[in-house]
Structure formats: structure tokens, C-alpha cells
Amino acid sequence: MNRPSLSWKLYIAAFYLFLFAPLLVVAIFAFNASPFPSPPWRGFTLEWFTGSGTVVGKPGVLVDPIWLESIGNSFRVAIPVALLAVLLGTVNAWVLERAEFRGKTFVAMMMLWPLVIPGVVLGISILAFFSRVANGLEDWLQTDLDFLRPGLPLVVLGQLSFILTIATLIIAARLRKFDRSLEEAAFDLGASRARVLRTVTLPFLSPALIGAGLVALLMSFENFNTTLMLVGSEAPLPIAMYGQMREGASPAINAVSLLLMLGVGGIASVFALTSKAER
């Protein structure tokens, strides 16, 4: 077995330093007893997480109503996005893998378009489309349709427009490996279509369903470009972080970033375990 050379080891070290050094700095200075999220180091503190604001001048992110509301808004968006992505992604995967119809290849290619369209363009397009729909329906129905205006419902629709594609690809890849003779054997034994789906097909798909849900949750939480175009007064976490940075950075941003990194890392670890279970 060839041993890696010194230059190869240095390259690997430099590569991982480039990836993780900025994250490490952010994590360290989340505990800095200073009003600024940068050197010099003024001492260790947990005030930016749980403090009341008497020491560092601002309440910690876990007790600050602004941060807590933004985290809650992110969950209010991410959970519906994940559930809808798994549900609709399963239907889409079933159509792409089991159905046969003319233009199937073209339909599959069209599904990939939202992934290559810039998020800003996607957000503006969705905003313009639903604003015109809302204007027309409000004139016709003589009532306000706030869910079609900028706000969390529109953010859910905007994020779902591209996250759904990723969920579909994950579930379709798993469904493609399924041995359909198992379903045929269950039918021969007298099982109904619903029972076969419940006891044979869905258990086989469950790792992909869990993985697709976790990926959807992860992508929803970190999405910025599309969300920025569609959000109203209720800002999810990335938008709240952007607003705080514009007003002036503080170690509270570092604290939120660290919590976000831990949450994202946890979700990614669970997804890696579910992917391993698939194999």
C-alpha cells in the first residue's frame, strides 16, 4: 500500500483548515466576554447564550424574544416543508419509477430546473406570480388573501419549490433498488394493495423517507436567498441574523451560529446514519 507523501498530507491539512478554521473561530468567540465578535479575548462567559443582559449589555440568544421568535419561525417553515417534501416527493418518485407515459424523460428533466435557477430569481418569480394571483382573486372574492402575500406561508411554498426536487431524488433512488417480486409475492398470498404498501413497500422506503425529511429540514433552516424575497414581518433565523448583522455584529451572532452549527451537524449525522442503514 502506498503511503501518502508529505505534500499530500500538507494539502489535506490545509484543505480541512480552510474548511473548519472560520467555524472554529466563530464557535470560540461565542463565549467571549466582549461586546464585539472578534479579538481580543476578554474572558469566558455564557452570557451570550443564557445571560439576562446585565453583564454584556444584551440578553442571551436563548432568552432574547427576538432570537426565540426567529427560531420559532424557522420551525414553523421547516416542519411543513419537510412533511410536504416527503409526502409529495414519495408521490413524484412513484410516478417517475413506476409509471410509464410519453414525455417521462422530459418531465424528469423539468423537475431539476428549480435546482439550477438562482434562489433570488426563484424567489422573485414566486413573489410576482402569487401577488398577481392574489390581486385577481381578491378582486373577484372581495376578501383579503394574506397567505398569498409575503409571509411564512409563501416562504413554505418558495422553499418547497426546490427542496421537493431533492426529496424526490432521494426517495426515487431508494425505490429504484426495490425488488418488485416482494410485492408480487405479497399479492399472491392475498394481501391487498394497501396492506402491501404498508407492510412491504413503505418499510423498505423508510430510511429514504427519514433521510429526505432531514435534508428538507436542513435546507429549509439554512435557506436565505429565496426566503429573503418572500418573507414578511415574521423573519426566520437566517433573515434575523442578516438583520442583526446590518445593525451591528455582536457575539450573539456567534452564539446563534454555534447553535445552528450544532443543530445542522446533528441532523447531518442522523442523515448519514440513515443513509448507512439503506446500504
C-alpha atoms as one frame of an Amber mdcrd trajectory, in Angstrom:
protein
   0.000   0.000   0.000   1.397   3.411  -0.994   1.881   5.772   1.924   0.789
   9.393   1.354   3.628  11.804   0.699   4.381  14.875   2.817   2.928  17.204
   0.183  -0.300  15.174   0.143  -0.564  15.354   3.944   0.036  19.117   3.865
  -2.652  19.543   1.219  -5.182  17.587   3.305  -4.284  19.616   6.403  -4.618
  22.908   4.506  -7.921  21.802   2.998  -9.520  20.996   6.354  -8.009  24.114
   7.915  -9.657  26.173   5.188 -13.000  24.447   5.870 -13.096  24.483   9.647
 -10.906  27.361  10.854 -13.595  30.063  10.306 -16.201  27.880  12.038 -13.855
  27.261  14.949 -13.208  30.990  15.372 -16.953  31.711  15.366 -17.521  28.987
  17.963 -14.750  30.204  20.267 -15.795  33.846  20.247 -19.384  32.909  21.071
 -18.027  32.620  24.632 -16.072  35.894  24.603 -16.969  38.415  27.332 -16.760
  41.301  24.893 -19.374  43.364  23.056 -17.587  42.573  19.757 -17.465  39.187
  17.978 -13.718  39.392  17.340 -10.380  39.594  19.180  -9.148  40.456  21.709
 -10.273  37.754  24.092 -11.839  39.302  27.208 -12.613  36.134  29.150 -15.027
  33.215  29.126 -18.770  33.786  29.544 -22.097  32.110  28.824 -23.925  35.443
  28.812 -24.405  35.374  25.044 -26.409  32.162  25.448 -28.304  32.434  28.725
 -27.470  35.844  30.187 -30.055  38.445  31.149 -28.020  41.288  29.646 -26.695
  42.763  32.886 -23.091  41.779  32.116 -22.658  42.148  28.341 -25.493  44.603
  27.684 -27.717  42.290  25.641 -29.745  39.217  26.654 -28.544  35.797  25.583
 -29.969  34.212  22.482 -31.829  31.549  24.487 -33.757  34.197  26.444 -33.958
  37.011  23.903 -37.528  37.214  22.477 -36.220  38.351  19.092 -34.000  35.294
  18.625 -36.533  32.889  20.099 -39.225  34.196  17.756 -36.953  33.819  14.730
 -36.063  30.238  15.745 -39.774  29.501  16.165 -40.488  30.978  12.729 -37.812
  28.754  11.210 -39.509  25.693  12.712 -42.903  26.934  11.501 -41.461  26.926
   7.987 -39.126  23.920   8.134 -41.593  21.378   9.560 -44.323  21.918   6.907
 -41.657  21.999   4.184 -40.178  18.694   5.382 -43.561  16.977   5.704 -44.785
  18.184   2.308 -41.457  17.356   0.655 -41.603  13.763   1.927 -45.276  13.309
   1.027 -45.137  14.853  -2.440 -41.622  13.510  -3.053 -42.917   9.970  -2.474
 -45.721  10.526  -4.980 -43.292  12.014  -7.511 -40.799   9.181  -7.038 -43.601
   6.646  -7.541 -44.661   8.321 -10.784 -41.109   8.548 -12.112 -40.152   4.966
 -11.207 -43.403   3.031 -11.641 -45.460   4.892 -14.247 -44.846   4.747 -17.983
 -46.032   7.621 -20.159 -44.909   9.689 -23.113 -42.542  12.529 -22.201 -41.462
  10.947 -18.919 -37.791  11.848 -19.504 -38.680  15.457 -20.222 -40.829  15.650
 -17.083 -37.932  14.265 -15.022 -35.582  16.883 -16.509 -38.046  19.700 -15.813
 -38.096  18.684 -12.171 -34.389  19.565 -11.950 -34.836  23.137 -13.172 -35.530
  24.713  -9.753 -32.141  23.399  -8.571 -30.196  25.330 -11.215 -32.249  28.544
 -11.116 -30.681  31.114  -8.724 -32.578  31.340  -5.450 -33.104  35.093  -5.824
 -34.669  34.637  -9.263 -36.836  31.818  -7.959 -37.997  33.932  -5.021 -38.808
  36.960  -7.186 -40.699  34.785  -9.675 -42.802  33.162  -6.957 -43.485  36.535
  -5.336 -44.583  38.114  -8.616 -46.752  35.135  -9.578 -48.606  34.814  -6.289
 -49.011  38.581  -5.943 -50.825  38.684  -9.274 -52.899  35.648  -8.327 -53.794
  37.293  -5.012 -54.756  40.560  -6.727 -57.063  38.770  -9.142 -58.682  36.542
  -6.510 -59.150  39.398  -4.044 -60.920  41.473  -6.682 -63.132  38.515  -7.528
 -63.835  37.257  -3.992 -63.798  40.682  -2.314 -61.669  39.388   0.552 -58.041
  39.531   1.648 -55.839  36.516   0.889 -52.902  37.198   3.177 -51.437  33.712
   2.726 -50.594  34.636  -0.881 -48.734  37.759   0.251 -45.163  37.880   1.620
 -45.085  35.860   4.819 -44.374  32.409   6.190 -46.949  30.533   4.015 -45.324
  31.955   0.891 -41.867  31.095   2.283 -43.059  27.490   2.672 -44.199  27.405
  -0.959 -40.991  29.043  -2.158 -38.699  26.657  -0.316 -40.799  23.661  -1.289
 -40.392  24.528  -4.979 -36.755  23.348  -4.965 -36.474  21.204  -1.810 -39.198
  18.941  -3.213 -36.904  18.018  -6.105 -34.142  16.899  -3.757 -36.564  14.843
  -1.657 -37.901  13.227  -4.827 -34.408  12.250  -5.985 -33.546  10.707  -2.605
 -36.737   8.654  -2.437 -36.607   7.667  -6.125 -33.045   6.373  -5.723 -34.222
   4.073  -2.928 -37.354   2.985  -4.786 -35.232   2.082  -7.825 -33.463  -0.590
  -5.726 -36.704  -2.203  -4.593 -37.317  -5.788  -5.692 -40.868  -5.770  -7.017
 -41.080  -9.537  -6.697 -41.619  -8.943  -2.954 -44.834  -7.075  -3.734 -45.894
  -9.782  -6.192 -45.328 -12.452  -3.554 -47.463 -10.497  -1.070 -50.238 -10.158
  -3.667 -50.082 -13.923  -4.352 -50.591 -14.525  -0.626 -53.793 -12.494  -0.725
 -52.620  -9.142   0.640 -54.474  -6.056  -0.520 -52.688  -3.210  -2.294 -52.946
  -1.014   0.806 -51.505  -3.735   3.036 -48.634  -4.396   0.638 -47.851  -0.697
   0.616 -47.986  -0.522   4.425 -46.089  -3.719   5.253 -43.684  -4.192   2.327
 -43.012  -1.052   0.297 -43.036   1.710   2.904 -40.801  -0.160   5.388 -38.259
  -0.568   2.602 -38.528   3.154   1.773 -38.423   4.312   5.407 -34.657   5.121
   5.504 -35.053   7.273   2.383 -38.190   8.916   3.770 -36.386   9.803   7.002
 -33.320  10.980   5.108 -35.374  13.114   2.716 -37.212  14.687   5.655 -33.957
  15.510   7.443 -32.405  17.001   4.306 -35.545  19.088   3.711 -35.458  20.281
   7.324 -31.777  21.166   6.996 -32.149  23.021   3.709 -35.161  24.937   4.961
 -33.337  26.127   8.063 -30.315  27.416   6.154 -32.071  28.848   3.099 -31.557
  32.593   2.689 -31.887  33.820  -0.910 -35.389  32.549  -1.679 -36.617  33.239
   1.859 -35.402  36.847   1.741 -37.563  37.528  -1.322 -40.722  36.042   0.217
 -40.579  36.834   3.930 -42.874  39.332   5.598 -42.663  40.704   9.123 -42.053
  37.259  10.689 -38.388  36.637   9.988 -36.914  33.114  10.134 -33.484  32.662
  11.708 -31.225  33.370   8.663 -33.141  36.579   7.916 -32.963  37.666  11.567
 -29.200  37.034  11.560 -28.841  39.136   8.421 -30.850  41.958  10.016 -28.736
  41.844  13.185 -25.523  41.965  11.137 -26.742  45.085   9.342 -27.457  46.788
  12.668 -24.071  45.832  14.124 -22.492  42.489  14.879 -22.168  41.145  18.410
 -21.126  37.785  19.877 -24.843  36.938  19.909 -24.397  36.242  16.186 -21.569
  33.847  17.071 -23.781  32.152  19.679 -26.633  31.701  17.199 -24.176  30.442
  14.586 -22.763  27.893  17.025 -26.236  26.626  17.926 -27.068  26.426  14.224
 -23.856  24.508  13.502 -24.610  22.025  16.284 -28.176  21.558  15.069 -27.125
  21.166  11.441 -24.332  18.802  12.441 -26.774  16.695  14.439 -29.238  16.489
  11.558 -26.430  15.661   9.111 -25.182  12.903  11.430 -28.650  11.353  11.646
 -28.941  11.529   7.841 -25.555   9.818   7.486 -26.732   7.030   9.809 -29.974
   6.575   7.871 -28.026   6.504   4.592 -25.759   3.829   6.068 -28.853   1.864
   7.087 -30.048   1.954   3.468 -26.939   0.145   2.320
